[in-house]
Amino acid sequence: MSDAINLETAKVLIEAAEAEAESMGLRMVITVANPEGNLIAQHRMDDAWLASVDISRNKAYTSAALKTPTHELAEATEPGESLWGLQTTDENRLVVFGGGYPLEVDGEIVGTVGVSGGEVSEDMAVASAAVERFEELVE
């Protein structure tokens, strides 16, 4: 696998996430980005929230920019905690709730996925389906 995932791989990950969303009865926006957080592909399911277009892309961006799943930022960004206010930096692109994950090969981030359109736990479940599919591809 090269240093970054390609469009073909991004489409496979989007298909896996979409299948999970459909099985849950959800309409989501699914974004796949490169290691720098730049868009590779984005898919908006019919009737998915318009706001989820930016949110899913920003989740993918955040996972790249901070090299971490977005849900791991939630506690540290609460009032009084060490990263309070983080979400107001970087032109308000940082998302500090679940649904964004880095995609790694041998400890190196080769892409990210971001999902939006449901409750945080639902976004995480749908994004996790893409992560699981990615892990199958690189085995």
PDB file of C-alpha atoms in Angstrom, residues 22 34-35 47 51 69 79 83 87:
ATOM      1  CA  GLU A  22     -28.551   1.518   6.059  1.00  0.00           C
ATOM      2  CA  ASN A  34      -5.729  11.697   3.090  1.00  0.00           C
ATOM      3  CA  PRO A  35      -3.144  11.856   5.919  1.00  0.00           C
ATOM      4  CA  ASP A  47     -31.931  12.770   2.822  1.00  0.00           C
ATOM      5  CA  ALA A  51     -24.906  20.180   8.008  1.00  0.00           C
ATOM      6  CA  PRO A  69     -10.035   9.445  16.912  1.00  0.00           C
ATOM      7  CA  PRO A  79     -14.517  23.344  30.551  1.00  0.00           C
ATOM      8  CA  LEU A  83      -7.627  21.327  25.929  1.00  0.00           C
ATOM      9  CA  GLN A  87     -12.610  23.197  19.027  1.00  0.00           C
TER      10      GLN A  87
END
